[in-house]
PDB file of C-alpha atoms in Angstrom:
ATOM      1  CA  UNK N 147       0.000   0.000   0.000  1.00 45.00           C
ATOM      2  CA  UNK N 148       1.170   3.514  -0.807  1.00 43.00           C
ATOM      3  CA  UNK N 149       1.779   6.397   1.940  1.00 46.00           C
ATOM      4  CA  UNK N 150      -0.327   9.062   1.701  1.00 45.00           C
ATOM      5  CA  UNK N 151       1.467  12.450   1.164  1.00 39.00           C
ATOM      6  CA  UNK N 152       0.121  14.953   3.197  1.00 46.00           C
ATOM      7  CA  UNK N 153       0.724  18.835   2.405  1.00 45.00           C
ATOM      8  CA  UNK N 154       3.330  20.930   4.887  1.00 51.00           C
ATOM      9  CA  UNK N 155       1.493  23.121   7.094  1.00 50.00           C
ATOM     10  CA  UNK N 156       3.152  25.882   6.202  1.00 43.00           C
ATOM     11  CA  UNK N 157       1.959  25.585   2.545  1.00 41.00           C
ATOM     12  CA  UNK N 158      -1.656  25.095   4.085  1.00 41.00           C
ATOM     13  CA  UNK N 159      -1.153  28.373   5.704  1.00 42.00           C
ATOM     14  CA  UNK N 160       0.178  30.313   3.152  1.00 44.00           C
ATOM     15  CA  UNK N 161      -2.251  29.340   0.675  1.00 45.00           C
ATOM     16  CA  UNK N 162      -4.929  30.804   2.923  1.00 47.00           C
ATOM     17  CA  UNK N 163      -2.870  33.894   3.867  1.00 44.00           C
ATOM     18  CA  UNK N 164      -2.298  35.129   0.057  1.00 45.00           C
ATOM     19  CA  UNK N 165      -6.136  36.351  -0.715  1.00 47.00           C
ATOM     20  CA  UNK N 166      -5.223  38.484   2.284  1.00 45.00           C
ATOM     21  CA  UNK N 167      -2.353  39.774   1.477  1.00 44.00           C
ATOM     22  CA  UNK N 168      -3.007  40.557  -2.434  1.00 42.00           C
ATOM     23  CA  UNK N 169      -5.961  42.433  -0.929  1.00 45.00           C
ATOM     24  CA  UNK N 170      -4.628  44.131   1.845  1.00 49.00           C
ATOM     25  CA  UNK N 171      -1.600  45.186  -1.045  1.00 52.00           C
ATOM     26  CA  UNK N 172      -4.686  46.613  -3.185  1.00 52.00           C
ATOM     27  CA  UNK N 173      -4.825  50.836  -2.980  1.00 54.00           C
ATOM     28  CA  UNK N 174      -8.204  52.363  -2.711  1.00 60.00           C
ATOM     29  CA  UNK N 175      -9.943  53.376  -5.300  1.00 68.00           C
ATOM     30  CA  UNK N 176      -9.686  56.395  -5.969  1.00 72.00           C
ATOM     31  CA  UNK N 177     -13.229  59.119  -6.093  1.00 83.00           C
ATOM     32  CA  UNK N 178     -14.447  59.478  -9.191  1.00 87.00           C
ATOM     33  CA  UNK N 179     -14.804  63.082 -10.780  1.00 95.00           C
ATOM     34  CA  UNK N 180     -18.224  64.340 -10.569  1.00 97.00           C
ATOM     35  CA  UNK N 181     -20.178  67.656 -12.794  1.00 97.00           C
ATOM     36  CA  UNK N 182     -23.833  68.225 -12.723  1.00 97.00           C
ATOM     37  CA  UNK N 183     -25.111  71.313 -15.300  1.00 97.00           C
ATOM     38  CA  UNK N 184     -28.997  69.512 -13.985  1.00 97.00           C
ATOM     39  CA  UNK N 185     -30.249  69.679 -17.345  1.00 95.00           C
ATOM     40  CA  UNK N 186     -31.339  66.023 -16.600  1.00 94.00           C
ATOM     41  CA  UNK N 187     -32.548  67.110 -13.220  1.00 95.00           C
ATOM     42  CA  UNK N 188     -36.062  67.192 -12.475  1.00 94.00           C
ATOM     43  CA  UNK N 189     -37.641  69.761 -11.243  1.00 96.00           C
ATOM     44  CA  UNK N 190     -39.054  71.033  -8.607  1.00 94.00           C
ATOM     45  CA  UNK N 191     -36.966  69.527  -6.175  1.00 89.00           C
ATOM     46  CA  UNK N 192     -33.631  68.819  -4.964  1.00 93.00           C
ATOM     47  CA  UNK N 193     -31.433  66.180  -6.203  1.00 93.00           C
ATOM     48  CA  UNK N 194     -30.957  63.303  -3.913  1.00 93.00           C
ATOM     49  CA  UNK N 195     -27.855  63.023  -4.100  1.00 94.00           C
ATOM     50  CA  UNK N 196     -26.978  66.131  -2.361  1.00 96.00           C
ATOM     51  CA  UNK N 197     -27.200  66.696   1.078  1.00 96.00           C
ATOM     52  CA  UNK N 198     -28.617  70.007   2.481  1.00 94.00           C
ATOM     53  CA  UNK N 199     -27.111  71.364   5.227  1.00 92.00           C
ATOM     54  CA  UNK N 200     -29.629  74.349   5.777  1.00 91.00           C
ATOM     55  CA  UNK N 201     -32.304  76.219   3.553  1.00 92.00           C
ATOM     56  CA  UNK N 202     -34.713  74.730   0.856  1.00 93.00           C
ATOM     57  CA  UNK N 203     -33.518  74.073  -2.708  1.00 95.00           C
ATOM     58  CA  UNK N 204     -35.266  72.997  -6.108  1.00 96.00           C
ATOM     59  CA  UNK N 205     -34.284  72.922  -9.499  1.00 98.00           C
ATOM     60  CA  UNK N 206     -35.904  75.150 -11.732  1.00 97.00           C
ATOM     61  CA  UNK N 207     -35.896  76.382 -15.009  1.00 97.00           C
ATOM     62  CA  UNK N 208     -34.350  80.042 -16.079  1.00 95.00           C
ATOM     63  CA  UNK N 209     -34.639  80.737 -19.435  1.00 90.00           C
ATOM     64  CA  UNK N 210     -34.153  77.955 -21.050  1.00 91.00           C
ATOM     65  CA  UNK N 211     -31.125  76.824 -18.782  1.00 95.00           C
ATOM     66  CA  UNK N 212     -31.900  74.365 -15.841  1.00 97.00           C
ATOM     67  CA  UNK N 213     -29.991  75.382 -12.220  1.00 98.00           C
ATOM     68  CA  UNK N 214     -30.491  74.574  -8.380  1.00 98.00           C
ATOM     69  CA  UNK N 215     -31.923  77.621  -6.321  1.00 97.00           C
ATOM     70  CA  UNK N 216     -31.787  78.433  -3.220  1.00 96.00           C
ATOM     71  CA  UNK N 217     -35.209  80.109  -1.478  1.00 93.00           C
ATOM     72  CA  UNK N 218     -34.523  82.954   0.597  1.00 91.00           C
ATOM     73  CA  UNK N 219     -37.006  82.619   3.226  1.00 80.00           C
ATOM     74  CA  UNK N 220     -35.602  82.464   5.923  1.00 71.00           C
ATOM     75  CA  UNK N 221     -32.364  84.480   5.279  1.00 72.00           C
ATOM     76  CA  UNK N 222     -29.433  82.246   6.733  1.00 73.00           C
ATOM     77  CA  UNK N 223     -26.323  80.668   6.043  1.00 76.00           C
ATOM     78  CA  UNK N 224     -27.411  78.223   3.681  1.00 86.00           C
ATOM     79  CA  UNK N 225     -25.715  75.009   2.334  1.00 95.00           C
ATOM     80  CA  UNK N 226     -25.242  71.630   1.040  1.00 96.00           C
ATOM     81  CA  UNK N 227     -22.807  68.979   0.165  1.00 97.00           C
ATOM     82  CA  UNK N 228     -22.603  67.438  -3.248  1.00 97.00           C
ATOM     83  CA  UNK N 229     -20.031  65.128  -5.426  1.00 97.00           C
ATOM     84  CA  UNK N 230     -17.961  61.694  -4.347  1.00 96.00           C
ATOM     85  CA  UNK N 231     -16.942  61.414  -0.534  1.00 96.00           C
ATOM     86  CA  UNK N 232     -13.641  60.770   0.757  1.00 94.00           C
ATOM     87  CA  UNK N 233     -11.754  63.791  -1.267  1.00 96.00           C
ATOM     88  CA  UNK N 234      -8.881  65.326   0.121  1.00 95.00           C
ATOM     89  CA  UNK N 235      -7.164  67.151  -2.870  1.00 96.00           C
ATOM     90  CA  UNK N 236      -8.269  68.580  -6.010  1.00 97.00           C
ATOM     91  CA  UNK N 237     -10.494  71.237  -7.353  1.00 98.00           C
ATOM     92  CA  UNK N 238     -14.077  72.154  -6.778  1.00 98.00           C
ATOM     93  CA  UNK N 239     -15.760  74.674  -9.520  1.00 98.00           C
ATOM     94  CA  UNK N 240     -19.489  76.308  -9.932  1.00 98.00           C
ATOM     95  CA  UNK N 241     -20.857  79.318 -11.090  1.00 98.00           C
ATOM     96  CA  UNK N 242     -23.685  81.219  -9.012  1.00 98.00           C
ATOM     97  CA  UNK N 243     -26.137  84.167  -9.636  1.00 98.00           C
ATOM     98  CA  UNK N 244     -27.035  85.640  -7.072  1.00 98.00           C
ATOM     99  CA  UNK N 245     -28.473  89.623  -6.868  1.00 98.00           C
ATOM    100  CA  UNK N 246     -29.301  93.030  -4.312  1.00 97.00           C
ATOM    101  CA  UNK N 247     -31.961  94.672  -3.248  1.00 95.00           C
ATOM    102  CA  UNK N 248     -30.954  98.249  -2.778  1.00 93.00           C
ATOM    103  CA  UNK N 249     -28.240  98.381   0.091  1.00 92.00           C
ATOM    104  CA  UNK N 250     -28.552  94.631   1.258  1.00 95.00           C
ATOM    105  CA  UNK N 251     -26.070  92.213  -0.823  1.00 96.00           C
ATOM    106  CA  UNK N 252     -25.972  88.361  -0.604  1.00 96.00           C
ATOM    107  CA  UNK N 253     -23.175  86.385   0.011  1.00 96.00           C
ATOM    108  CA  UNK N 254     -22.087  82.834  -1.563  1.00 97.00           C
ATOM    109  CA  UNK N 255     -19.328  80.712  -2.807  1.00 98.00           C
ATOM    110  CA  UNK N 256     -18.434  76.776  -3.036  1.00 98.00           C
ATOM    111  CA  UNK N 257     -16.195  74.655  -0.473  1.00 98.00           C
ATOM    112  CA  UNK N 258     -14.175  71.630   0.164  1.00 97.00           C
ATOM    113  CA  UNK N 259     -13.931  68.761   2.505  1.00 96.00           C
ATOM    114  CA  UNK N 260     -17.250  68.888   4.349  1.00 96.00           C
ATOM    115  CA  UNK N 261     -18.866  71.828   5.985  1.00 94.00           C
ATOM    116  CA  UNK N 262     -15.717  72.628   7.970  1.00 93.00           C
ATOM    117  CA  UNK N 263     -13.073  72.929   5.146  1.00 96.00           C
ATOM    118  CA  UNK N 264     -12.107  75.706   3.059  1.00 97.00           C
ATOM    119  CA  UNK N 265     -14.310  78.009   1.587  1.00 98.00           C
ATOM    120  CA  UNK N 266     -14.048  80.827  -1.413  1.00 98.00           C
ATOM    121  CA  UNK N 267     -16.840  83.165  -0.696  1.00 98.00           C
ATOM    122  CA  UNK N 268     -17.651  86.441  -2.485  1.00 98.00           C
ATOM    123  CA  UNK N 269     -18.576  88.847  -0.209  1.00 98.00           C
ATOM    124  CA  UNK N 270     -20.110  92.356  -2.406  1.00 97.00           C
ATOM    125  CA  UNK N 271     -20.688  94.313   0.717  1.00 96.00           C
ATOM    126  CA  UNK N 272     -17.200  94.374   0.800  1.00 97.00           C
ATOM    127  CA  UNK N 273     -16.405  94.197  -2.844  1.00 97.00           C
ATOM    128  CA  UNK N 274     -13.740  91.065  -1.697  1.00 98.00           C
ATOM    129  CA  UNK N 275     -13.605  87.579  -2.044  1.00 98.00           C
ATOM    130  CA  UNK N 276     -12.657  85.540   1.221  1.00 98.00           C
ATOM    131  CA  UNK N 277     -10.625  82.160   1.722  1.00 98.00           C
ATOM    132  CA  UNK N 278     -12.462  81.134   5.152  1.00 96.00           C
ATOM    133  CA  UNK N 279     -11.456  77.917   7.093  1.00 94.00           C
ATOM    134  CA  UNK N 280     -14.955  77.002   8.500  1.00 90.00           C
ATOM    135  CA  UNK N 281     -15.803  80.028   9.253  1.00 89.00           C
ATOM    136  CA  UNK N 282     -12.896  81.836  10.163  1.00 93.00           C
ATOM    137  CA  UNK N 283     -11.552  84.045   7.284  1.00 94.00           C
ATOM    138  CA  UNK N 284      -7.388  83.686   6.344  1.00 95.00           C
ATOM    139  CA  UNK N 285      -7.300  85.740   3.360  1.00 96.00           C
ATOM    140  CA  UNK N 286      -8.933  87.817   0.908  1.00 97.00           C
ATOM    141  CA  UNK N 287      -8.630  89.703  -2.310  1.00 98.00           C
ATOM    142  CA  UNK N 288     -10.648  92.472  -3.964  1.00 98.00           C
ATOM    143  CA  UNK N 289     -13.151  91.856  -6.187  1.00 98.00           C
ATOM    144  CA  UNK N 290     -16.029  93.332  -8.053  1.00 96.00           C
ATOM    145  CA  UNK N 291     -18.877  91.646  -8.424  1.00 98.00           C
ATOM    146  CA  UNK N 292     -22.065  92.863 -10.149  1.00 97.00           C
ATOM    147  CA  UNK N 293     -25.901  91.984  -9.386  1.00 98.00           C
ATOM    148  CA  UNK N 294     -28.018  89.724 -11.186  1.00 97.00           C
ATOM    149  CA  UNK N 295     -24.991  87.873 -13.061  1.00 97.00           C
ATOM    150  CA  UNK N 296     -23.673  84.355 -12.559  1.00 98.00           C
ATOM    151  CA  UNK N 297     -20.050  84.626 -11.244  1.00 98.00           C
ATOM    152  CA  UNK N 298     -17.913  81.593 -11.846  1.00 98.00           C
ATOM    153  CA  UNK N 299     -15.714  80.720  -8.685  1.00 98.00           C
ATOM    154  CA  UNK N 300     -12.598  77.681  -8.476  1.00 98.00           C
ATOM    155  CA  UNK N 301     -11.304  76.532  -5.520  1.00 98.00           C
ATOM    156  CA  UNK N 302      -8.253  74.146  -5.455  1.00 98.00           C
ATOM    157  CA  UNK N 303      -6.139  72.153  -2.568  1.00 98.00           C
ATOM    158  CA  UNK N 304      -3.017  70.695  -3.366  1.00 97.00           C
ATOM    159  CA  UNK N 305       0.198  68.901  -1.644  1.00 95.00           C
ATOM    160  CA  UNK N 306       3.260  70.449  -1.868  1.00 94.00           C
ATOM    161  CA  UNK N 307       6.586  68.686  -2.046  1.00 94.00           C
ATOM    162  CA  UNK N 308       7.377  70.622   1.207  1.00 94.00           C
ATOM    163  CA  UNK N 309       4.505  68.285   2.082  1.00 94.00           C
ATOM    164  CA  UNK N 310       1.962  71.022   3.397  1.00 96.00           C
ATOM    165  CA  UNK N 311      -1.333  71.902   1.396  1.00 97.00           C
ATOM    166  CA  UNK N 312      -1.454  74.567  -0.881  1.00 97.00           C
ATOM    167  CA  UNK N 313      -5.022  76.161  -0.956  1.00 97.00           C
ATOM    168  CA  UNK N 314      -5.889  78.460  -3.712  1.00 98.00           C
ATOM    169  CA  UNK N 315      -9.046  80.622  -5.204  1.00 98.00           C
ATOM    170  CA  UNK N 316     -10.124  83.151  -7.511  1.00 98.00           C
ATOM    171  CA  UNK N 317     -13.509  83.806  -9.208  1.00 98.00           C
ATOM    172  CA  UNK N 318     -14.471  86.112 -12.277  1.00 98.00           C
ATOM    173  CA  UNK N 319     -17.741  86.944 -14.357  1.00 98.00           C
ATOM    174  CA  UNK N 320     -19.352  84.301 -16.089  1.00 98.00           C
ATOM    175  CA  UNK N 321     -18.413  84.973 -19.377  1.00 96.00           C
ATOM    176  CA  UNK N 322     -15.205  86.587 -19.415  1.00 97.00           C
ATOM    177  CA  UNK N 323     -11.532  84.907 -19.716  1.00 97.00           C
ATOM    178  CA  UNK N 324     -10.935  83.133 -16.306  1.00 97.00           C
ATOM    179  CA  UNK N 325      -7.578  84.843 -14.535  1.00 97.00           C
ATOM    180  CA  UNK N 326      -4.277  82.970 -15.436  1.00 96.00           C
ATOM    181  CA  UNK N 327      -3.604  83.479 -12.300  1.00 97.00           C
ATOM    182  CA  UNK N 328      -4.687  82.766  -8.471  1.00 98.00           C
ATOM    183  CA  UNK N 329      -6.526  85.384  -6.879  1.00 98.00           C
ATOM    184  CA  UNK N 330      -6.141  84.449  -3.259  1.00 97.00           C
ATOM    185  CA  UNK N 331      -4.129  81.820  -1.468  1.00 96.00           C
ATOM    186  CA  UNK N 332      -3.022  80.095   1.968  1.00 96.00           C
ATOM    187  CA  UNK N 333      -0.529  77.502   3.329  1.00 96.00           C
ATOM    188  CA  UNK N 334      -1.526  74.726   5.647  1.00 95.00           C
ATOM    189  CA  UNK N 335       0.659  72.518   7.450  1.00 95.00           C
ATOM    190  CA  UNK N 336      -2.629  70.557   8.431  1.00 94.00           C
ATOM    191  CA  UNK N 337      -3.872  67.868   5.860  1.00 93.00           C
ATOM    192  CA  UNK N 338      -7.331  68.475   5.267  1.00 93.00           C
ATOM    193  CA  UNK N 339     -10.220  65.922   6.511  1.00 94.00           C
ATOM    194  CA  UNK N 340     -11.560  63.702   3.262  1.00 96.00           C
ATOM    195  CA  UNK N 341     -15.224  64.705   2.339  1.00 96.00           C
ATOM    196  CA  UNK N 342     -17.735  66.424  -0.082  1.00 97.00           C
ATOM    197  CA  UNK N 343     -17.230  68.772  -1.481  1.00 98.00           C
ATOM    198  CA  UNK N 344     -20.099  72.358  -0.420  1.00 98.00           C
ATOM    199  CA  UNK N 345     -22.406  75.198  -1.899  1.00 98.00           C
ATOM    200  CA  UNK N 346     -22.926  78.325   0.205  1.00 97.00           C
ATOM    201  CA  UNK N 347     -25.336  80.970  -0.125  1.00 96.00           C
ATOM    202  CA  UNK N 348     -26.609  83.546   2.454  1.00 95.00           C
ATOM    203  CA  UNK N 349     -29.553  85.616   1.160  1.00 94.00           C
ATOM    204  CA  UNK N 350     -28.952  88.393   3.159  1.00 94.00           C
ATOM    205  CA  UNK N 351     -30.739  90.708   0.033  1.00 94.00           C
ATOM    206  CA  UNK N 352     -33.674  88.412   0.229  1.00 94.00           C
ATOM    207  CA  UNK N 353     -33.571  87.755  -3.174  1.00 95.00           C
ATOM    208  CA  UNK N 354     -32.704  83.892  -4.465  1.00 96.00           C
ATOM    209  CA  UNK N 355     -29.556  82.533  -4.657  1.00 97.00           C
ATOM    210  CA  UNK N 356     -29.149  79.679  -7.996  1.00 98.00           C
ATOM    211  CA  UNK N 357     -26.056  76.944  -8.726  1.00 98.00           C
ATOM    212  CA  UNK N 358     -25.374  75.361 -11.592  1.00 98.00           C
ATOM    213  CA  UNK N 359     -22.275  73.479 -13.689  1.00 98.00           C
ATOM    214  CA  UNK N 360     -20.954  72.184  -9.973  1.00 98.00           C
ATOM    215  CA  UNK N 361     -17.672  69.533 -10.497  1.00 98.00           C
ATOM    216  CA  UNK N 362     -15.283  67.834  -8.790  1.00 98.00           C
ATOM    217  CA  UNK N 363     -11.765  66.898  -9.933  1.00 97.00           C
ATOM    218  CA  UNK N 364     -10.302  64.890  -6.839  1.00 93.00           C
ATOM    219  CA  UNK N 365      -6.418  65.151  -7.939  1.00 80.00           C
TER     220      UNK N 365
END
């Protein structure tokens, strides 16, 4: 009769270690870019993909050119989070119209990395736009802005070779040549927390505040 060969343990073990391993070896995919111009939205309501963090939102229908608005009752700090999750770097675009009502001006702008990240708000009372952390203000630059107009803001957060974050801003009419250059910028040693990227408006003219072409390029 023949001896039976039995396998080393140690083979045995490794074969059920390598799924493991090949997986654990495996990077993350990475978040997909993301634009939505909501021409394919429908409307009358909100997306549900996006996640309001104050005020009521539909899409509606300007013209013939489809956009999220923002109601102005009540007059707040309004936002909400849209695109992939999980984004540390990259750039987040969008253009907004917004518009006064005699001496009262709105504010608004677009964000990064959840509600407490960066932000690149225009501020017209001021006739500035504002790099805010949360909402603490680190910079700013001058900027005129004019009522009833869609301005186009871009907001971008990159790693240096240094290997601090490089956070950088500028916005311009809708229509016009976008600047070569960036408008505003700030250093932080800090790496910023993954998330969504935001959409900010504060209707402080009580007139409505409306988003459109948002993206997200997570590089």
């Amino acid at each position: 009769m023949k001896k039976a060969i039995s396998t080393p343990a140690f083979l045995v073990f490794a074969a059920l270690l390598a799924p493991l391993l090949f997986s654990a070896d495996a990077p993350p995919a990475a978040p997909a870019a993301y634009s939505n111009d909501f021409e394919k939205a429908q409307l009358g309501k909100a997306p549900d993909e996006f996640m309001a963090l104050n005020g009521e939102y539909a899409v509606v229908q300007v013209e013939k050119n489809k956009c999220l608005e923002l109601t102005p009752d009540p007059i707040d700090g309004d936002g909400f989070l849209f695109g992939p999750p999980g984004v540390t770097t990259g750039t987040v675009s969008a253009r907004i119209w917004a518009a006064a009502s005699g001496k009262r001006f709105p504010e608004f702008g677009i964000g990064a990395n959840d509600a407490g990240g960066y932000k690149l708000v225009v501020v017209p009372a001021l006739g500035t736009i504002e790099l805010r952390k949360g909402d603490d203000a680190v910079a700013s630059a001058p900027f005129t802005w004019k009522s009833e107009t869609w301005t186009r803001l871009r907001l971008h957060i990159g790693k240096t070779a240094a290997g601090t974050f490089q956070v950088e801003a500028k916005a311009w009419a809708d229509g016009s040549a976008e600047p070569k250059e960036w408008m505003i910028s700030a250093t932080d040693k800090t790496a910023p927390s993954p998330g969504r990227a935001s959409a900010w408006g504060m209707p402080y003219s009580e007139k409505p505040i409306r988003f459109d072409d948002l993206a997200v390029d997570p590089k």
